[in-house]
């Protein structure tokens, strides 16, 4: 192996190391911040509310009541 090949290999290894290092740093910066207890509680409350709305929508869709009942149910949901 002559000195020119050795220099090219060393430079290539340095470039690869720098690129991998920068990718690692950037990946850590893009990570979302850890969730706090307040975030967890807020998300759990939101999930519960969404589940309740889904249940109501499923009931409205599957019930065979008339259009007037459907209008009242929609207005009741808007008042929440």
mmCIF file of C-alpha atoms in Angstrom:
data_model
loop_
_atom_site.group_PDB
_atom_site.id
_atom_site.type_symbol
_atom_site.label_atom_id
_atom_site.label_comp_id
_atom_site.label_asym_id
_atom_site.label_seq_id
_atom_site.Cartn_x
_atom_site.Cartn_y
_atom_site.Cartn_z
ATOM 1 C CA UNK A 1 0.000 0.000 0.000
ATOM 2 C CA UNK A 2 1.541 3.280 -1.019
ATOM 3 C CA UNK A 3 1.312 6.525 0.994
ATOM 4 C CA UNK A 4 -1.347 8.074 -1.294
ATOM 5 C CA UNK A 5 -3.718 5.150 -0.733
ATOM 6 C CA UNK A 6 -3.115 5.339 3.002
ATOM 7 C CA UNK A 7 -4.008 9.067 3.061
ATOM 8 C CA UNK A 8 -7.196 8.426 1.058
ATOM 9 C CA UNK A 9 -8.252 5.649 3.442
ATOM 10 C CA UNK A 10 -7.590 7.793 6.531
ATOM 11 C CA UNK A 11 -9.525 10.749 5.078
ATOM 12 C CA UNK A 12 -12.429 8.459 4.117
ATOM 13 C CA UNK A 13 -12.559 7.011 7.644
ATOM 14 C CA UNK A 14 -12.566 10.500 9.166
ATOM 15 C CA UNK A 15 -15.374 11.649 6.844
ATOM 16 C CA UNK A 16 -17.451 8.560 7.644
ATOM 17 C CA UNK A 17 -16.889 9.084 11.378
ATOM 18 C CA UNK A 18 -17.936 12.748 11.205
ATOM 19 C CA UNK A 19 -21.073 11.937 9.189
ATOM 20 C CA UNK A 20 -22.129 9.201 11.608
ATOM 21 C CA UNK A 21 -21.416 11.459 14.568
ATOM 22 C CA UNK A 22 -23.545 14.272 13.129
ATOM 23 C CA UNK A 23 -26.401 11.891 12.366
ATOM 24 C CA UNK A 24 -26.291 10.631 15.946
ATOM 25 C CA UNK A 25 -26.349 14.165 17.384
ATOM 26 C CA UNK A 26 -29.170 15.233 15.063
ATOM 27 C CA UNK A 27 -31.236 12.152 15.954
ATOM 28 C CA UNK A 28 -30.944 13.032 19.651
ATOM 29 C CA UNK A 29 -32.018 16.605 18.995
ATOM 30 C CA UNK A 30 -35.120 15.520 17.039
ATOM 31 C CA UNK A 31 -36.352 13.249 19.819
ATOM 32 C CA UNK A 32 -39.515 14.465 21.552
ATOM 33 C CA UNK A 33 -39.134 15.712 25.122
ATOM 34 C CA UNK A 34 -40.073 13.240 27.834
ATOM 35 C CA UNK A 35 -43.708 13.350 28.890
ATOM 36 C CA UNK A 36 -44.569 14.838 32.246
ATOM 37 C CA UNK A 37 -47.256 13.583 34.609
ATOM 38 C CA UNK A 38 -49.438 16.521 33.582
ATOM 39 C CA UNK A 39 -49.106 15.591 29.893
ATOM 40 C CA UNK A 40 -49.983 12.000 30.674
ATOM 41 C CA UNK A 41 -53.041 13.034 32.692
ATOM 42 C CA UNK A 42 -54.202 15.457 29.977
ATOM 43 C CA UNK A 43 -53.825 12.813 27.262
ATOM 44 C CA UNK A 44 -55.662 10.206 29.342
ATOM 45 C CA UNK A 45 -58.538 12.659 29.839
ATOM 46 C CA UNK A 46 -58.629 13.415 26.124
ATOM 47 C CA UNK A 47 -58.678 9.705 25.265
ATOM 48 C CA UNK A 48 -61.565 9.165 27.672
ATOM 49 C CA UNK A 49 -63.542 12.023 26.098
ATOM 50 C CA UNK A 50 -62.902 10.676 22.616
ATOM 51 C CA UNK A 51 -64.046 7.203 23.676
ATOM 52 C CA UNK A 52 -67.285 8.686 25.019
ATOM 53 C CA UNK A 53 -67.873 10.562 21.767
ATOM 54 C CA UNK A 54 -67.244 7.406 19.747
ATOM 55 C CA UNK A 55 -69.770 5.515 21.853
ATOM 56 C CA UNK A 56 -72.364 8.225 21.269
ATOM 57 C CA UNK A 57 -71.668 8.284 17.536
ATOM 58 C CA UNK A 58 -71.925 4.501 17.343
ATOM 59 C CA UNK A 59 -75.237 4.636 19.190
ATOM 60 C CA UNK A 60 -76.551 7.389 16.914
ATOM 61 C CA UNK A 61 -75.534 5.486 13.791
ATOM 62 C CA UNK A 62 -76.933 2.123 14.869
ATOM 63 C CA UNK A 63 -80.186 3.349 16.446
ATOM 64 C CA UNK A 64 -83.295 3.378 14.299
ATOM 65 C CA UNK A 65 -84.751 6.533 15.802
ATOM 66 C CA UNK A 66 -86.139 9.335 13.684
ATOM 67 C CA UNK A 67 -84.404 12.466 12.384
ATOM 68 C CA UNK A 68 -85.766 14.616 15.219
ATOM 69 C CA UNK A 69 -84.045 12.412 17.797
ATOM 70 C CA UNK A 70 -80.851 12.603 15.791
ATOM 71 C CA UNK A 71 -81.008 16.415 15.730
ATOM 72 C CA UNK A 72 -81.498 16.543 19.502
ATOM 73 C CA UNK A 73 -78.572 14.173 20.047
ATOM 74 C CA UNK A 74 -76.286 16.279 17.855
ATOM 75 C CA UNK A 75 -77.282 19.465 19.703
ATOM 76 C CA UNK A 76 -76.658 17.747 23.033
ATOM 77 C CA UNK A 77 -73.151 16.818 21.863
ATOM 78 C CA UNK A 78 -72.453 20.393 20.783
ATOM 79 C CA UNK A 79 -73.392 21.667 24.243
ATOM 80 C CA UNK A 80 -70.597 19.634 25.860
#
